[in-house]
Short mmCIF file of C-alpha atoms in Angstrom, two decimals:
data_model
loop_
_atom_site.label_atom_id
_atom_site.label_comp_id
_atom_site.label_asym_id
_atom_site.label_seq_id
_atom_site.Cartn_x
_atom_site.Cartn_y
_atom_site.Cartn_z
CA MET F 1 -19.56 14.32 -17.33
CA HIS F 2 -19.07 17.98 -18.33
CA CYS F 3 -21.72 19.81 -20.41
CA MET F 4 -21.48 23.08 -22.34
CA THR F 5 -23.80 25.18 -24.51
CA LEU F 6 -22.48 26.06 -27.95
CA PRO F 7 -22.34 29.84 -28.61
CA THR F 8 -24.63 31.57 -31.18
CA THR F 9 -23.62 33.96 -33.96
CA ASN F 10 -23.16 37.56 -32.76
CA GLY F 11 -26.08 39.89 -33.57
CA LEU F 12 -28.35 37.19 -34.87
CA GLU F 13 -31.13 35.56 -32.99
CA LYS F 14 -31.21 31.86 -33.50
CA PRO F 15 -32.82 29.02 -31.61
CA PRO F 16 -30.78 27.76 -28.72
CA ARG F 17 -28.04 25.43 -29.80
CA PRO F 18 -28.10 21.90 -28.34
CA VAL F 19 -26.11 21.20 -25.26
CA ARG F 20 -22.99 19.13 -25.92
CA CYS F 21 -21.90 16.83 -23.15
CA ILE F 22 -18.37 15.52 -22.89
CA ARG F 23 -18.01 12.32 -20.94
CA ALA F 24 -14.98 12.20 -18.70
CA PRO F 25 -12.68 9.30 -19.61
CA CYS F 26 -12.81 6.28 -17.33
CA SER F 27 -9.72 5.55 -15.31
CA GLU F 28 -8.04 2.22 -15.97
CA ILE F 29 -7.87 -0.68 -13.58
CA ILE F 30 -4.42 -2.25 -13.79
CA LEU F 31 -3.86 -5.85 -12.72
CA ARG F 32 -0.41 -7.34 -12.30
CA GLN F 33 -0.01 -11.06 -11.65
CA GLU F 34 3.40 -12.49 -10.84
CA VAL F 35 4.94 -15.60 -9.32
CA LEU F 36 7.37 -15.46 -6.43
CA LYS F 37 9.92 -18.06 -5.24
CA ASP F 38 11.55 -20.90 -7.15
CA GLY F 39 11.08 -24.65 -7.17
CA PHE F 40 7.90 -26.66 -6.75
CA HIS F 41 6.34 -24.34 -4.15
CA ARG F 42 5.42 -20.89 -5.43
CA ASP F 43 3.52 -17.82 -4.30
CA LEU F 44 1.05 -16.18 -6.65
CA LEU F 45 0.88 -12.43 -6.03
CA ILE F 46 -1.89 -10.33 -7.57
CA LYS F 47 -1.81 -6.54 -7.41
CA VAL F 48 -4.64 -4.26 -8.53
CA LYS F 49 -4.28 -0.50 -8.98
CA PHE F 50 -6.98 1.99 -9.85
CA GLY F 51 -6.03 4.71 -12.32
CA GLU F 52 -7.31 7.55 -10.18
CA SER F 53 -8.10 8.10 -6.55
CA ILE F 54 -11.48 6.81 -5.48
CA GLU F 55 -13.03 8.72 -2.66
CA ASP F 56 -13.85 6.63 0.37
CA LEU F 57 -12.36 3.44 -1.04
CA GLN F 58 -12.82 1.87 2.39
CA THR F 59 -16.42 1.11 1.44
CA CYS F 60 -15.30 -1.17 -1.41
CA ARG F 61 -14.25 -4.81 -1.32
CA LEU F 62 -12.29 -6.66 -3.96
CA LEU F 63 -12.62 -10.37 -4.70
CA VAL F 64 -10.26 -12.28 -6.98
CA LYS F 65 -11.86 -15.32 -8.60
CA HIS F 66 -9.09 -17.58 -9.82
CA TYR F 67 -9.08 -20.88 -11.69
CA ILE F 68 -6.14 -23.08 -10.72
CA PRO F 69 -5.06 -25.37 -13.62
CA THR F 70 -4.66 -29.09 -13.18
CA GLY F 71 -0.87 -28.82 -13.00
CA LEU F 72 -1.10 -26.89 -9.72
CA PHE F 73 -2.88 -27.33 -6.42
CA VAL F 74 -3.68 -25.27 -3.35
CA ASP F 75 -3.06 -26.93 0.02
CA PRO F 76 -6.13 -26.43 2.28
CA TYR F 77 -4.10 -27.12 5.44
CA GLU F 78 -1.59 -24.46 4.51
CA LEU F 79 -4.41 -21.99 3.84
CA ALA F 80 -5.93 -22.77 7.24
CA SER F 81 -2.58 -22.03 8.86
CA LEU F 82 -2.27 -18.75 6.95
CA ARG F 83 -5.76 -17.72 7.98
CA GLU F 84 -4.97 -18.40 11.61
CA ARG F 85 -2.03 -16.04 11.27
CA ASN F 86 -4.28 -13.51 9.50
CA ILE F 87 -2.15 -13.50 6.34
CA THR F 88 -4.70 -14.29 3.64
CA GLU F 89 -8.41 -14.84 3.21
CA ILE F 90 -9.22 -17.58 0.72
CA LYS F 91 -12.05 -19.95 -0.14
CA CYS F 92 -11.57 -22.92 -2.43
CA LEU F 93 -14.14 -24.75 -4.53
CA THR F 94 -13.63 -27.47 -7.10
CA THR F 95 -15.19 -27.05 -10.52
CA ALA F 96 -17.14 -30.26 -10.00
CA ASN F 97 -19.06 -28.72 -7.11
CA ARG F 98 -19.49 -24.99 -7.57
CA THR F 99 -22.90 -24.75 -5.98
CA MET F 100 -22.84 -23.47 -2.42
CA ASP F 101 -23.98 -25.73 0.36
CA SER F 102 -26.43 -23.86 2.57
CA GLN F 103 -25.25 -25.89 5.58
CA SER F 104 -21.61 -24.96 5.10
CA THR F 105 -20.06 -22.31 7.30
CA TRP F 106 -18.04 -19.61 5.64
CA GLU F 107 -15.68 -19.41 8.60
CA ALA F 108 -13.47 -22.18 7.22
CA VAL F 109 -11.66 -22.67 3.94
CA MET F 110 -13.94 -24.69 1.63
CA ILE F 111 -12.54 -27.51 -0.49
CA SER F 112 -14.68 -30.30 -1.87
CA GLU F 113 -14.16 -33.76 -0.40
CA ASN F 114 -13.13 -35.18 -3.80
CA PHE F 115 -10.29 -32.67 -4.07
CA ASN F 116 -7.05 -34.65 -3.82
CA ILE F 117 -3.84 -32.69 -3.31
CA GLU F 118 -1.76 -35.83 -3.95
CA ALA F 119 -3.30 -36.63 -7.34
CA PRO F 120 -0.97 -36.29 -10.34
CA ASN F 121 -1.59 -33.74 -13.04
CA TYR F 122 -3.37 -36.16 -15.39
CA LEU F 123 -5.85 -37.29 -12.69
CA SER F 124 -6.66 -33.92 -11.12
CA LYS F 125 -9.33 -31.35 -11.87
CA GLU F 126 -9.27 -27.61 -12.23
CA SER F 127 -10.15 -25.84 -8.99
CA GLU F 128 -11.78 -22.50 -8.32
CA VAL F 129 -10.37 -20.18 -5.67
CA LEU F 130 -11.89 -17.04 -4.17
CA ILE F 131 -9.34 -14.64 -2.69
CA TYR F 132 -10.54 -11.67 -0.68
CA ALA F 133 -7.97 -9.01 -1.54
CA ARG F 134 -6.75 -6.45 0.94
CA GLN F 135 -5.84 -2.83 0.52
CA ASP F 136 -2.14 -2.16 0.12
CA ALA F 137 -0.85 -0.13 3.04
CA GLN F 138 1.73 1.54 0.79
CA CYS F 139 -0.71 2.52 -1.97
CA ILE F 140 -4.03 4.21 -1.24
CA ASP F 141 -5.62 3.07 -4.51
CA CYS F 142 -4.19 -0.47 -4.57
CA PHE F 143 -5.30 -3.93 -3.52
CA GLN F 144 -3.23 -7.08 -3.35
CA ALA F 145 -3.90 -10.79 -2.94
CA PHE F 146 -1.58 -13.66 -2.11
CA LEU F 147 -1.99 -17.36 -2.86
CA PRO F 148 0.53 -20.19 -2.28
CA VAL F 149 0.44 -22.84 -5.03
CA HIS F 150 2.32 -26.10 -5.55
CA TYR F 151 3.26 -28.21 -8.56
CA ARG F 152 1.61 -31.56 -9.12
CA TYR F 153 3.43 -34.64 -10.39
CA HIS F 154 3.53 -34.78 -14.21
CA ARG F 155 3.99 -37.73 -16.52
CA PRO F 156 7.55 -38.31 -17.76
CA HIS F 157 8.18 -37.23 -21.33
CA SER F 158 9.98 -39.07 -24.09
CA LYS F 159 12.17 -36.13 -25.17
CA ASP F 160 11.61 -32.88 -23.27
CA GLU F 161 12.76 -32.60 -19.68
CA GLU F 162 10.25 -29.86 -18.90
CA THR F 163 6.63 -28.93 -19.36
CA PHE F 164 4.71 -25.70 -18.93
CA ILE F 165 1.72 -24.62 -16.87
CA VAL F 166 -0.26 -21.58 -17.98
CA VAL F 167 -2.00 -19.61 -15.24
CA ASN F 168 -4.56 -17.31 -16.84
CA ASN F 169 -5.53 -13.97 -15.43
CA PRO F 170 -8.33 -14.09 -12.84
CA HIS F 171 -11.77 -12.53 -12.72
CA LEU F 172 -11.87 -9.32 -10.72
CA LEU F 173 -15.02 -8.76 -8.67
CA MET F 174 -15.82 -5.55 -6.83
CA TYR F 175 -18.51 -4.66 -4.33
CA CYS F 176 -19.03 -1.14 -2.93
CA ASP F 177 -21.53 0.15 -0.42
CA GLN F 178 -22.10 3.19 -2.64
CA GLU F 179 -22.04 3.87 -6.37
CA PHE F 180 -18.77 5.00 -7.96
CA PRO F 181 -18.16 6.15 -11.56
CA ILE F 182 -15.61 3.38 -12.00
CA LEU F 183 -18.34 0.80 -11.44
CA ARG F 184 -20.44 2.26 -14.26
CA CYS F 185 -17.38 2.37 -16.52
CA TRP F 186 -15.97 -1.12 -16.14
CA ALA F 187 -18.65 -3.36 -14.62
CA GLN F 188 -19.51 -6.06 -17.18
CA SER F 189 -21.89 -8.28 -15.26
CA GLN F 190 -22.86 -9.32 -11.76
CA VAL F 191 -21.66 -12.45 -10.00
CA ALA F 192 -23.07 -13.96 -6.82
CA ALA F 193 -20.44 -14.64 -4.16
CA PRO F 194 -20.15 -14.52 -0.35
CA CYS F 195 -20.03 -10.96 0.94
CA ALA F 196 -17.05 -11.75 3.18
CA LEU F 197 -14.97 -14.73 4.20
CA LYS F 198 -16.74 -15.17 7.51
CA SER F 199 -20.22 -14.56 6.23
CA LYS F 200 -23.06 -16.70 4.88
CA GLU F 201 -24.67 -13.72 3.16
CA ILE F 202 -24.45 -13.66 -0.63
CA CYS F 203 -23.74 -10.38 -2.43
CA GLN F 204 -23.96 -9.41 -6.08
CA TRP F 205 -20.41 -8.49 -7.05
CA ASN F 206 -19.53 -6.48 -10.17
CA ASN F 207 -17.32 -8.36 -12.61
CA MET F 208 -14.83 -5.65 -13.56
CA LYS F 209 -13.01 -5.18 -16.83
CA TYR F 210 -9.33 -4.39 -16.35
CA LYS F 211 -6.02 -4.01 -18.15
CA SER F 212 -3.46 -6.70 -17.40
CA ILE F 213 0.27 -6.10 -17.41
CA TYR F 214 0.84 -9.68 -18.59
CA LYS F 215 -1.48 -11.82 -20.70
CA ASN F 216 -0.88 -14.80 -18.41
CA VAL F 217 1.79 -16.43 -16.28
CA THR F 218 3.70 -19.45 -17.57
CA LEU F 219 5.45 -21.78 -15.14
CA GLN F 220 8.21 -24.17 -16.17
CA VAL F 221 8.04 -27.61 -14.55
CA PRO F 222 10.89 -30.17 -14.76
CA VAL F 223 9.75 -33.71 -15.61
CA GLY F 224 11.44 -37.08 -15.93
CA LEU F 225 12.31 -38.92 -19.12
CA THR F 226 10.71 -42.23 -20.07
CA ILE F 227 14.11 -43.71 -21.03
CA HIS F 228 15.09 -43.51 -17.35
CA THR F 229 12.08 -45.56 -16.15
CA SER F 230 13.97 -48.86 -15.82
CA LEU F 231 16.90 -47.23 -14.04
CA VAL F 232 14.68 -45.35 -11.59
CA CYS F 233 12.60 -48.47 -10.80
CA SER F 234 15.70 -50.61 -10.26
CA VAL F 235 17.41 -48.10 -7.97
CA THR F 236 14.18 -47.54 -6.02
CA LEU F 237 13.72 -51.29 -5.53
CA LEU F 238 17.32 -51.80 -4.36
CA ILE F 239 17.12 -48.92 -1.88
CA THR F 240 13.81 -50.24 -0.53
CA ILE F 241 15.26 -53.74 -0.01
CA LEU F 242 18.40 -52.30 1.63
CA CYS F 243 16.47 -50.06 4.02
CA SER F 244 14.02 -52.84 4.93
CA THR F 245 16.96 -55.19 5.66
CA LEU F 246 18.64 -52.63 7.90
CA ILE F 247 15.42 -52.05 9.81
CA LEU F 248 14.91 -55.79 10.38
CA VAL F 249 18.52 -56.22 11.54
CA ALA F 250 18.14 -53.34 14.00
CA VAL F 251 14.86 -54.75 15.33
CA PHE F 252 16.28 -58.23 15.98
CA LYS F 253 19.54 -56.85 17.37
CA TYR F 254 18.22 -54.21 19.72
CA GLY F 255 14.60 -55.20 20.18
CA HIS F 256 13.38 -56.91 23.34
CA PHE F 257 10.83 -59.64 22.71
CA SER F 258 8.89 -61.45 25.40
CA LEU F 259 7.41 -64.83 24.66
#
């Protein structure tokens, strides 16, 4: 904030004029969310850029709070593998159980027991994911987060051979060890969340307002047609009978049985 005293009229004594303060404009926080790869297995990439350089940005941490729609799922086993390779830091919670269990350890990816990765779209629930973003090595004022997602099975349609999944923009949470002007500019509220992935301590994160490049991300999912149900069932049944017959023939031909 810059302040200045207004000048008085030359040769006349007047009471001091009030001091006018000009507030420096707040720098924008830009969020870009995009989807990488094709097919049923995608990568969700989130990039965050601050409009101006923040001194000592190393003292700040960025947390992306994402809601995964029912048409997608996050594989906990894949996340565990990525964490072992130090690629991403993610926690998962289902919306049915958002309270934190005091006996849980934050060293592992958390997914509720009733979270079923094999459930179809119409039987699944929205899930909540916490992604601890990392600073971009190629941009001093940038963070990025990475999340692999997968399509769920969708009901066949009567006419359209595709359906759409809308992935809304996430919540952006920020926690700094010291106060920065950008926190006073864009912090809307405070949200309780783990301070770090491998920590049981809970911190009060600032829910930041940002400008998004895209309103949301829309994914196109191919689905079957209901008019093909009889054909698909018949072919599946014939293939199952054929394969079972071949297995039985091989067992009796090459198997060794002792009575």
